GROMACS .gro file of N, CA and C in nm:
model
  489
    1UNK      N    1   5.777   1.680  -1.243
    1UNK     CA    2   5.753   1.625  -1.111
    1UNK      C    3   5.863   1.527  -1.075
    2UNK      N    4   5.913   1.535  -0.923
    2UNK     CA    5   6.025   1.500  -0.887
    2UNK      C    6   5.967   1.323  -0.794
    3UNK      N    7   6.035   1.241  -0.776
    3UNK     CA    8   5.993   1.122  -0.664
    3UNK      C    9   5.971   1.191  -0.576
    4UNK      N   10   6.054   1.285  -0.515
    4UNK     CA   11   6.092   1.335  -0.322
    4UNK      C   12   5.954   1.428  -0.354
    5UNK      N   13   5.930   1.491  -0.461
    5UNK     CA   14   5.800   1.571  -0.456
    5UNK      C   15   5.686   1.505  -0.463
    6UNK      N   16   5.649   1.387  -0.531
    6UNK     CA   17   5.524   1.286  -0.515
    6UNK      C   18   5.587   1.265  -0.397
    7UNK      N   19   5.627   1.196  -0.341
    7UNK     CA   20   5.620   1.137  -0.202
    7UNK      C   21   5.574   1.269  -0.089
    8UNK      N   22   5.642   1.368  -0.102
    8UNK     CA   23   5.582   1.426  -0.026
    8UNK      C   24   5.455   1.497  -0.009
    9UNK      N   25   5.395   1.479  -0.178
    9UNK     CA   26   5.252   1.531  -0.168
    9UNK      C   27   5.148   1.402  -0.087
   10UNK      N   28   5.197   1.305  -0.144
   10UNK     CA   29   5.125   1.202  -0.114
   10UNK      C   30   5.126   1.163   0.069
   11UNK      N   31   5.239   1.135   0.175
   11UNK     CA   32   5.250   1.208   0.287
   11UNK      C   33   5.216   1.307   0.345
   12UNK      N   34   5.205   1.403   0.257
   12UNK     CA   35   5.139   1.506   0.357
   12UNK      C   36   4.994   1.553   0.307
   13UNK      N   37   4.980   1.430   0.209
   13UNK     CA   38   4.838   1.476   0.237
   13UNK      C   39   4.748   1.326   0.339
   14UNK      N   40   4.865   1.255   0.371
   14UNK     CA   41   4.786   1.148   0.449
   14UNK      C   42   4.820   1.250   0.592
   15UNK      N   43   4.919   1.342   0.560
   15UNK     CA   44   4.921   1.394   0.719
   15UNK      C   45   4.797   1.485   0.761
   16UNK      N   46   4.760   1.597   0.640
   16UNK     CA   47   4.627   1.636   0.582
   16UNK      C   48   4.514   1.558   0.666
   17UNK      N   49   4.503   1.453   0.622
   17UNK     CA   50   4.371   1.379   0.634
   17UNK      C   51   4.410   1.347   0.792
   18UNK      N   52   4.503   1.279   0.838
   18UNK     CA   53   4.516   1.289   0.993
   18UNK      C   54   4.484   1.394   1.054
   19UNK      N   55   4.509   1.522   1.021
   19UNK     CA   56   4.498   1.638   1.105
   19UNK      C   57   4.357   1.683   1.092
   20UNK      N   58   4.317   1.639   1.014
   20UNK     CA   59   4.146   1.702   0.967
   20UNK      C   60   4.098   1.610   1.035
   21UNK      N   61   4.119   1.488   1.052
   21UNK     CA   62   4.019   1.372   1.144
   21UNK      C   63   4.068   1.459   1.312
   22UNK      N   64   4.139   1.464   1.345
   22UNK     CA   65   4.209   1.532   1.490
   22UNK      C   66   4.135   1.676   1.521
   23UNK      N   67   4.100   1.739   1.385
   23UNK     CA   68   4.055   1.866   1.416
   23UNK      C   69   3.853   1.853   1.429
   24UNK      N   70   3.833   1.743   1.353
   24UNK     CA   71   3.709   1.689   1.379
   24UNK      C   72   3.664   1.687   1.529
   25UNK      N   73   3.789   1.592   1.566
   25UNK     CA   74   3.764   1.506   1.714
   25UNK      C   75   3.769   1.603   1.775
   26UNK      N   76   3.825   1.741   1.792
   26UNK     CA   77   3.868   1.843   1.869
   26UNK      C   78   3.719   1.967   1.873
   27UNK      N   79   3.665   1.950   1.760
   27UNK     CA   80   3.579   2.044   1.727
   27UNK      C   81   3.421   1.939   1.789
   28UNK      N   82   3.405   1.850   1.836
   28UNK     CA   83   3.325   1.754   1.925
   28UNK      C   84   3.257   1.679   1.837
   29UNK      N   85   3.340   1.609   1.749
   29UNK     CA   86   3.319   1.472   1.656
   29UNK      C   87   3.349   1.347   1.707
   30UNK      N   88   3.363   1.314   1.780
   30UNK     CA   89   3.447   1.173   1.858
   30UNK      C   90   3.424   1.089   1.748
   31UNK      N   91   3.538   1.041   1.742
   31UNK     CA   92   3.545   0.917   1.637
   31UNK      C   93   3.500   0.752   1.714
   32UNK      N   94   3.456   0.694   1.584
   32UNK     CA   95   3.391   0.551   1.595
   32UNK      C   96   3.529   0.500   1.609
   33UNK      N   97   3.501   0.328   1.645
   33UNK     CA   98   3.648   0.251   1.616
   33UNK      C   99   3.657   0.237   1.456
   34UNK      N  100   3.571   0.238   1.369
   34UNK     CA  101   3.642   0.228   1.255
   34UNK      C  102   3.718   0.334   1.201
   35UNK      N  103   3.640   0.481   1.232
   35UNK     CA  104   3.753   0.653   1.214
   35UNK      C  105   3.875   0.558   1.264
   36UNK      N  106   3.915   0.521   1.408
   36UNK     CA  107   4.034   0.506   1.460
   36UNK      C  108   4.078   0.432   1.367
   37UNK      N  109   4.040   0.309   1.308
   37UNK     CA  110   4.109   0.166   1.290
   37UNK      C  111   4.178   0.261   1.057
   38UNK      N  112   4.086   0.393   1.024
   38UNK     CA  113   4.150   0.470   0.888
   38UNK      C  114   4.285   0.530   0.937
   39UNK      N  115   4.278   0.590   1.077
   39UNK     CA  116   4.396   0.654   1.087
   39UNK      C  117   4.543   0.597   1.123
   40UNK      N  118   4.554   0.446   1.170
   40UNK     CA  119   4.648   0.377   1.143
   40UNK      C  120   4.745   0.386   0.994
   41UNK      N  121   4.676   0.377   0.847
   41UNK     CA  122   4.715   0.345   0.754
   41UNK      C  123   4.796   0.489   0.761
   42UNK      N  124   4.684   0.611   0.773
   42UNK     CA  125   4.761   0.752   0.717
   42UNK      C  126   4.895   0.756   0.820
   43UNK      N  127   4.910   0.707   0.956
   43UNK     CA  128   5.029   0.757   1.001
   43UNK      C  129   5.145   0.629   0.953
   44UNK      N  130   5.104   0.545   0.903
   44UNK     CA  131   5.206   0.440   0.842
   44UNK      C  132   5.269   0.525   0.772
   45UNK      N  133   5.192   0.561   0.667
   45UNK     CA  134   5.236   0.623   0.564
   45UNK      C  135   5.286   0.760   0.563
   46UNK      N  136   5.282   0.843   0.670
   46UNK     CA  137   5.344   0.988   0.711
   46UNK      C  138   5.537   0.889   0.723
   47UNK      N  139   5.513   0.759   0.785
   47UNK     CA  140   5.670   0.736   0.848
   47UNK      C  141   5.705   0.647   0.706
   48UNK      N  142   5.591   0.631   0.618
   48UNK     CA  143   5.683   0.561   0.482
   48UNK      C  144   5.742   0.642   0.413
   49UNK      N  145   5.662   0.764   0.396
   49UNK     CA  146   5.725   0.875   0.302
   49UNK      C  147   5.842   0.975   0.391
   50UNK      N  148   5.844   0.984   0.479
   50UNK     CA  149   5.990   1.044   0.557
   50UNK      C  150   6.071   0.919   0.520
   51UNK      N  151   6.097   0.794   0.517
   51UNK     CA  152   6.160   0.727   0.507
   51UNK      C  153   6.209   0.698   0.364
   52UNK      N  154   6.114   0.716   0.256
   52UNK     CA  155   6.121   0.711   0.085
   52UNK      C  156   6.205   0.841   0.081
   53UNK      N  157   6.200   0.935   0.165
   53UNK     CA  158   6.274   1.084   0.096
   53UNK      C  159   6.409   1.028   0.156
   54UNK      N  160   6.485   0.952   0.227
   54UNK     CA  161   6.587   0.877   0.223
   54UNK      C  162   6.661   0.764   0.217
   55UNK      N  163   6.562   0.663   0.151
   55UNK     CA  164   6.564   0.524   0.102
   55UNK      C  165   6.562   0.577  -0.041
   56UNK      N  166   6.632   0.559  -0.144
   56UNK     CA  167   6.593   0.548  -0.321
   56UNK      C  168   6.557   0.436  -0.311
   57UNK      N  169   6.492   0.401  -0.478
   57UNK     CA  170   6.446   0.269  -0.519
   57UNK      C  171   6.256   0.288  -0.452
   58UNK      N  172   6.204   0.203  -0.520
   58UNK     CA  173   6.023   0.213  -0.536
   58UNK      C  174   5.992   0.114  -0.427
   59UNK      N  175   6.042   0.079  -0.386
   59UNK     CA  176   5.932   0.005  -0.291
   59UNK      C  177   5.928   0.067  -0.150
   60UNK      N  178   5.936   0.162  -0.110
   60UNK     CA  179   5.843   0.186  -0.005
   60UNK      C  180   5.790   0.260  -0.065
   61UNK      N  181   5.750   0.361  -0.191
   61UNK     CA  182   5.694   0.426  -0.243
   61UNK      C  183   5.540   0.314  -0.294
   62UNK      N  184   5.593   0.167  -0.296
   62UNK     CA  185   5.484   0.129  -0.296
   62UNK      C  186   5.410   0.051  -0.167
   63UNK      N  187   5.498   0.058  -0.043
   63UNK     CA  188   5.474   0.056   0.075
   63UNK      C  189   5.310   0.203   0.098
   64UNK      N  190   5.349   0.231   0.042
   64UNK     CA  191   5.292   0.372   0.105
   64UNK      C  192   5.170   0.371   0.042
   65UNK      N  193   5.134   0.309  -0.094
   65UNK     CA  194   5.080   0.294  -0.146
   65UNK      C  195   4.941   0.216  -0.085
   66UNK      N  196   4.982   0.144  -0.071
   66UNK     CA  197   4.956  -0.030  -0.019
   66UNK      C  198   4.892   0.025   0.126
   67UNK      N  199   4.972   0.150   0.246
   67UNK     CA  200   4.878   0.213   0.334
   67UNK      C  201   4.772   0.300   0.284
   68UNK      N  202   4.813   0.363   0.180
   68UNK     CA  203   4.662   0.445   0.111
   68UNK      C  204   4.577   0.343   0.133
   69UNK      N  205   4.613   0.247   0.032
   69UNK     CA  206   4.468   0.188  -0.022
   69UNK      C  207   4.401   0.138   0.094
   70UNK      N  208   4.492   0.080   0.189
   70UNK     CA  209   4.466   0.039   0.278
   70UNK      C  210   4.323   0.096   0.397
   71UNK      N  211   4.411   0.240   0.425
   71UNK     CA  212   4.320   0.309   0.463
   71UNK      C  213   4.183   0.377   0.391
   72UNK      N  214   4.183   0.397   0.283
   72UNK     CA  215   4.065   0.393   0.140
   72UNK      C  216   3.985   0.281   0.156
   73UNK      N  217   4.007   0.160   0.208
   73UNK     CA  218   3.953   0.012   0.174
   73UNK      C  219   3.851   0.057   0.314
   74UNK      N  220   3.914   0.052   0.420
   74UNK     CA  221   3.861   0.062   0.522
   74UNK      C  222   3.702   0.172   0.559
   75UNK      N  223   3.747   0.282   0.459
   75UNK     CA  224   3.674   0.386   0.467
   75UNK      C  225   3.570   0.342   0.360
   76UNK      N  226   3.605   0.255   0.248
   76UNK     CA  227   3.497   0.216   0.174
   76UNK      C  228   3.398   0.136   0.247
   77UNK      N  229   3.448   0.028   0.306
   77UNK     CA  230   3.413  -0.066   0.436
   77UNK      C  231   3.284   0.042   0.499
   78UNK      N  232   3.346   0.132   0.603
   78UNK     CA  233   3.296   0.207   0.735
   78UNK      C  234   3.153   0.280   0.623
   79UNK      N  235   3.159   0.336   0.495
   79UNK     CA  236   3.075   0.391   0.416
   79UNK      C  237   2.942   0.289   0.400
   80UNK      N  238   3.018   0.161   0.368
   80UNK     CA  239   2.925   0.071   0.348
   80UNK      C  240   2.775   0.064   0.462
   81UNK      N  241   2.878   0.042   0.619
   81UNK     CA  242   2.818   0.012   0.763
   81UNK      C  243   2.781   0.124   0.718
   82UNK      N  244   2.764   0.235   0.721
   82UNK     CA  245   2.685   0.400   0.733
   82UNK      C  246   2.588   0.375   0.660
   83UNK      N  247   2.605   0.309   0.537
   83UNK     CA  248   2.482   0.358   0.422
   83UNK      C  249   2.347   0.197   0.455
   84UNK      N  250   2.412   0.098   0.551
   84UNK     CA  251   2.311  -0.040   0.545
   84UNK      C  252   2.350  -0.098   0.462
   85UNK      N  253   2.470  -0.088   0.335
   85UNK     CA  254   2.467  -0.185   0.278
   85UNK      C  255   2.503  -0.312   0.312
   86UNK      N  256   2.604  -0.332   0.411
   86UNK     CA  257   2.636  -0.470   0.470
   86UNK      C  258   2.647  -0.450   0.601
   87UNK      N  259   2.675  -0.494   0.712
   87UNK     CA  260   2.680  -0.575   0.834
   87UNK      C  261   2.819  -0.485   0.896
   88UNK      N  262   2.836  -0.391   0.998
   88UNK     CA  263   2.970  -0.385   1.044
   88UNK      C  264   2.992  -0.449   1.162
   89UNK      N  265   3.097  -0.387   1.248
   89UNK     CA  266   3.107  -0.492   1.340
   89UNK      C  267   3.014  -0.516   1.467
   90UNK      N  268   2.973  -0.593   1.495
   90UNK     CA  269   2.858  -0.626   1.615
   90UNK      C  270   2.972  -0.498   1.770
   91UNK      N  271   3.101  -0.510   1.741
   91UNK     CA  272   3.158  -0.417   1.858
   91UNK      C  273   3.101  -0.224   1.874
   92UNK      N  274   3.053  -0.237   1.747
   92UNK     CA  275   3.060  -0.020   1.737
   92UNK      C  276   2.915  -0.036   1.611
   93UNK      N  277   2.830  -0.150   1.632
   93UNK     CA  278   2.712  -0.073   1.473
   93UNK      C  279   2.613  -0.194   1.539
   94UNK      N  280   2.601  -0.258   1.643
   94UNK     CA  281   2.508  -0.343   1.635
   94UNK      C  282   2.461  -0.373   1.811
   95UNK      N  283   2.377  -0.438   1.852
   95UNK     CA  284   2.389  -0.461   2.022
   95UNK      C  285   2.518  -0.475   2.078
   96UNK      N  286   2.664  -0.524   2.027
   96UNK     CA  287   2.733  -0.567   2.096
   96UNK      C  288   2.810  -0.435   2.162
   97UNK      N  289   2.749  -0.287   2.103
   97UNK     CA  290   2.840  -0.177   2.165
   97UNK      C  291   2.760  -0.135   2.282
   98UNK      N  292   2.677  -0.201   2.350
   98UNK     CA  293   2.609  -0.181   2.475
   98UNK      C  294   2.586  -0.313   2.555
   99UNK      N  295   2.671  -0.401   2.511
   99UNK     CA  296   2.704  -0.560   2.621
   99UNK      C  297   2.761  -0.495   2.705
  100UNK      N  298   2.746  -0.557   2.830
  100UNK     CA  299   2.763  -0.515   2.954
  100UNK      C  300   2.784  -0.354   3.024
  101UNK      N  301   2.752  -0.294   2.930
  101UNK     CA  302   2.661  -0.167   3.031
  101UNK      C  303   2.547  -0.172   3.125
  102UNK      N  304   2.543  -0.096   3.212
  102UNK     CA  305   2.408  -0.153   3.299
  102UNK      C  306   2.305  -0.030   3.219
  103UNK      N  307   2.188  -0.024   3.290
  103UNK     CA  308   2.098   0.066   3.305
  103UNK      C  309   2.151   0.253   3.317
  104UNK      N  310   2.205   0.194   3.450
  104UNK     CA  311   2.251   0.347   3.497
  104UNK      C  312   2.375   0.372   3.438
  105UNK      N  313   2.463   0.317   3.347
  105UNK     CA  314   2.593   0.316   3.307
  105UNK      C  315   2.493   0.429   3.171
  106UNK      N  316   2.366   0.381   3.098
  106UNK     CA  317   2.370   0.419   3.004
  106UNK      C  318   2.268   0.544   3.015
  107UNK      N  319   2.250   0.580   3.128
  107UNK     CA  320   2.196   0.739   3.179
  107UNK      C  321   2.274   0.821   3.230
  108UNK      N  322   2.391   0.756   3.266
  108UNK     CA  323   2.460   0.870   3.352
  108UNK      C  324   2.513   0.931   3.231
  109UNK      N  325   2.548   1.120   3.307
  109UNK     CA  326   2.616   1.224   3.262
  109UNK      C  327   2.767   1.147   3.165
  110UNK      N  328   2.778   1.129   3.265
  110UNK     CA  329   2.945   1.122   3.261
  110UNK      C  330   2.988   0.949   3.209
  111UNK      N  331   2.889   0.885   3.178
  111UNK     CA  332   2.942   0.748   3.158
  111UNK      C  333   3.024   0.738   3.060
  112UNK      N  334   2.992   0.612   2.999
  112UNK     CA  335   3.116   0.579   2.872
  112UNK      C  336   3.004   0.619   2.735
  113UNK      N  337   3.105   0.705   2.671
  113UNK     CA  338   3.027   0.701   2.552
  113UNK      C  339   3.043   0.638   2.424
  114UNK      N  340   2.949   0.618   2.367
  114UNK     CA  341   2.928   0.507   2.311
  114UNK      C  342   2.900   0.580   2.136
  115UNK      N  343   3.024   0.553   2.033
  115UNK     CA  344   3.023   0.646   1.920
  115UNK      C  345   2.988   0.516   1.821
  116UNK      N  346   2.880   0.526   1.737
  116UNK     CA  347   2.796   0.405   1.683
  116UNK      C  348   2.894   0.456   1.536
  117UNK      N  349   2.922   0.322   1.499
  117UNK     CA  350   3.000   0.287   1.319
  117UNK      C  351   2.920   0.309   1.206
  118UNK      N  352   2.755   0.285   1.274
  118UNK     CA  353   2.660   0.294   1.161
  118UNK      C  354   2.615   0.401   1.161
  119UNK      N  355   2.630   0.509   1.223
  119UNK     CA  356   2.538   0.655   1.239
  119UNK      C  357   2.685   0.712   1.176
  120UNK      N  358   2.621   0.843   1.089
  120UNK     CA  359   2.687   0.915   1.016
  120UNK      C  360   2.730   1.043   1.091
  121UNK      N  361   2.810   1.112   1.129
  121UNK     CA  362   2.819   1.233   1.238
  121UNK      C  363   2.837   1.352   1.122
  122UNK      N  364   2.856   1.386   1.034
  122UNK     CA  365   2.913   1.458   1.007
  122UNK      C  366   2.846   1.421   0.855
  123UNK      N  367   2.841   1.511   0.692
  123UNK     CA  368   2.848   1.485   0.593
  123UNK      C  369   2.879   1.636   0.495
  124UNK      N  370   2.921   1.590   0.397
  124UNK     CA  371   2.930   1.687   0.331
  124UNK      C  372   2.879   1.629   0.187
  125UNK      N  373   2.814   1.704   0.088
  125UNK     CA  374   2.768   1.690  -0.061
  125UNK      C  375   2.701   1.525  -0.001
  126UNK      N  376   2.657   1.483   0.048
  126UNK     CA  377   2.620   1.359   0.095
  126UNK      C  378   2.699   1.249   0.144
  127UNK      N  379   2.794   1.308   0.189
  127UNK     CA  380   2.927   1.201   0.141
  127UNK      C  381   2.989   1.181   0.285
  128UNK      N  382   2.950   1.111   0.406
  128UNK     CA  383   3.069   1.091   0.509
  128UNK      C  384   3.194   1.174   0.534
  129UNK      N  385   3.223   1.156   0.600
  129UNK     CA  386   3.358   1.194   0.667
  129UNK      C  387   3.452   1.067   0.589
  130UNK      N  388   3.407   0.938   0.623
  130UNK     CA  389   3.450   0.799   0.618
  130UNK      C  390   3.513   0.819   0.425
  131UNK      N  391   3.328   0.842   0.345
  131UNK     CA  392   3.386   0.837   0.198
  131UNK      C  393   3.429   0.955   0.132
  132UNK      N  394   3.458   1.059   0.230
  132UNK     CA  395   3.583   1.137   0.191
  132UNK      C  396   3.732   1.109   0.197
  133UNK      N  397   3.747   1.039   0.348
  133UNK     CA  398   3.877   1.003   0.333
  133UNK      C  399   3.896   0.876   0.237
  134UNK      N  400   3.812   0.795   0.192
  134UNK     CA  401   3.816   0.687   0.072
  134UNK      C  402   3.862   0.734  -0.021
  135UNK      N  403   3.760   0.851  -0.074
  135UNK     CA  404   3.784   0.933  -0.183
  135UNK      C  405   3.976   0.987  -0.223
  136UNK      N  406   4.019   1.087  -0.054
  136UNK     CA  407   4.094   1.140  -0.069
  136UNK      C  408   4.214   1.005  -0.072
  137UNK      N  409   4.225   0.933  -0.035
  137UNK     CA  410   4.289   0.812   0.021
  137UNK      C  411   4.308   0.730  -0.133
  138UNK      N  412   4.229   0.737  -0.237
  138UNK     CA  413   4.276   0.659  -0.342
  138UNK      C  414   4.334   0.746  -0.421
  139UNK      N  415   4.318   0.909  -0.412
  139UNK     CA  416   4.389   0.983  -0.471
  139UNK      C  417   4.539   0.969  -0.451
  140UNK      N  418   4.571   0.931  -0.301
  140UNK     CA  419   4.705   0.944  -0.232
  140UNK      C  420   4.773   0.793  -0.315
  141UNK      N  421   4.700   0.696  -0.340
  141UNK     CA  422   4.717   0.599  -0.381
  141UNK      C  423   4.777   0.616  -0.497
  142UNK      N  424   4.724   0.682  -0.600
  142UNK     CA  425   4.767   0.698  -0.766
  142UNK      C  426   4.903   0.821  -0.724
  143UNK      N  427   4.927   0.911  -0.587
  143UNK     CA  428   5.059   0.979  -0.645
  143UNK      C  429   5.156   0.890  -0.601
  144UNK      N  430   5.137   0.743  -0.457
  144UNK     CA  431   5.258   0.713  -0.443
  144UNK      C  432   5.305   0.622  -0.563
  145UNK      N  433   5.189   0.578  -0.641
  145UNK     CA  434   5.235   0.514  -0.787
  145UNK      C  435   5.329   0.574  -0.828
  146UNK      N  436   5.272   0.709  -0.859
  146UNK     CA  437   5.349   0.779  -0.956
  146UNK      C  438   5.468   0.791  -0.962
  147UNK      N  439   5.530   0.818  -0.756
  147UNK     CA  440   5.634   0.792  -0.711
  147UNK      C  441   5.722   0.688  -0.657
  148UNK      N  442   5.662   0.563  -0.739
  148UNK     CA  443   5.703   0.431  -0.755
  148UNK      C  444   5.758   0.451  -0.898
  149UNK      N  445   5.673   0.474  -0.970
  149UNK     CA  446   5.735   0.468  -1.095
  149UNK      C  447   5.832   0.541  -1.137
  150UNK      N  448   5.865   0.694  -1.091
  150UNK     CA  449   5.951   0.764  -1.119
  150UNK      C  450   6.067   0.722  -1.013
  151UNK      N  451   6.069   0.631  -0.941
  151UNK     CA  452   6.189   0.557  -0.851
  151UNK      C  453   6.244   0.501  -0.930
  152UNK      N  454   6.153   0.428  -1.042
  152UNK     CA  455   6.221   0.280  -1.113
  152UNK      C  456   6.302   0.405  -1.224
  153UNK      N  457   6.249   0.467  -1.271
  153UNK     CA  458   6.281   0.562  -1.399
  153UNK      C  459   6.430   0.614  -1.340
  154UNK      N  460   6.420   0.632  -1.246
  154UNK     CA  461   6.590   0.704  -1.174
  154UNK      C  462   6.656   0.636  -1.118
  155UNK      N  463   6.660   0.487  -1.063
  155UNK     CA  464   6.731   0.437  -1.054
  155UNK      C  465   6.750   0.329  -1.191
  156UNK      N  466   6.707   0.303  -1.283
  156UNK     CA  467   6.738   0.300  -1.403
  156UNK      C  468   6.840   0.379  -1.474
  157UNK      N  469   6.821   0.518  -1.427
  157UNK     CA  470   6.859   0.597  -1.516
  157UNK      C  471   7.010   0.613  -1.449
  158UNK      N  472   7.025   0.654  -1.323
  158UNK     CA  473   7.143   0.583  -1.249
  158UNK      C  474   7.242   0.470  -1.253
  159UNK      N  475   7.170   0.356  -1.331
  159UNK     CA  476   7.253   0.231  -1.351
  159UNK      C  477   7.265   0.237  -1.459
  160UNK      N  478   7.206   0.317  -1.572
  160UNK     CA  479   7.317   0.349  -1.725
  160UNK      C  480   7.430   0.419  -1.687
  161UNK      N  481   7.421   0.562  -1.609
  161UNK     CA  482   7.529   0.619  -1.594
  161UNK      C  483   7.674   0.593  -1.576
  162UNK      N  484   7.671   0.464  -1.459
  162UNK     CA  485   7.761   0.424  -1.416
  162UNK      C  486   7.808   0.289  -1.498
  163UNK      N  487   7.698   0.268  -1.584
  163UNK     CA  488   7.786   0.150  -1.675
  163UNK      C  489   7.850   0.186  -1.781
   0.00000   0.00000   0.00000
């Protein structure tokens, strides 16, 4: 296994998980603000790993990392609000996602809709949408390691050569 090949498994499988949340939303899943607030980390990390396949040296490999977990943390978070174990945000899981709607705002056809943080849309083997991408998201985590570490191993191995 090569760095440019961890990096790119690890990228494209945060691109993976972007396109599967997109194909969700497309197939009539509308995402909560917390779905939105996981898919920040994965497109960090689509532009860390295009950028690691022409930067050498480990640290954006652990840039990228650092967006996995990132986005994993979040989805552990959003799992939590789904299952009752703690409190999410009063904006998308509690009264505050129907402050200032009126009456007729929240009958009409066509109003604003309103996608709750604490209701589960979707599951598979029991498991969220949310603690799948956790799941898949710490996996992405352990390859950009991997491709941290095999950065240090070659540019190591690079600075014997030339001495």
């Amino acid at each position: 296994m090569t760095r440019n090949l961890m990096i790119m498994l690890a990228a494209g499988g945060s691109a993976g998980l972007l396109a599967g949340a997109y194909l969700f939303q497309f197939l009539g899943y509308p995402p909560c603000a917390m779905c939105l607030w996981q898919r920040w980390p994965h497109a960090a990390a689509i532009v860390i790993g295009v950028l690691a396949l022409k930067v050498p040296g480990p640290w954006l490999a652990g840039c990228g990392a650092i967006a996995a977990a990132a986005t994993g943390g979040i989805g552990v978070y959003h799992t939590g609000v789904e299952r009752d174990w703690w409190e999410g945000p009063a904006s998308c899981s509690g009264g505050g996602a129907l402050d200032g709607l009126s009456g007729s705002d929240l009958l009409a056809i066509e109003g604003p809709q309103v996608v709750m943080c604490d209701q589960v849309s979707w599951e598979l083997l029991t498991l969220s949408m949310a603690s799948w991408n956790a799941l898949a998201s710490f996996a992405l985590v352990v390859v950009w390691i991997v491709a941290a570490r095999l950065s240090v191993g070659s540019t190591r191995a690079g600075s014997s050569r030339t001495a």
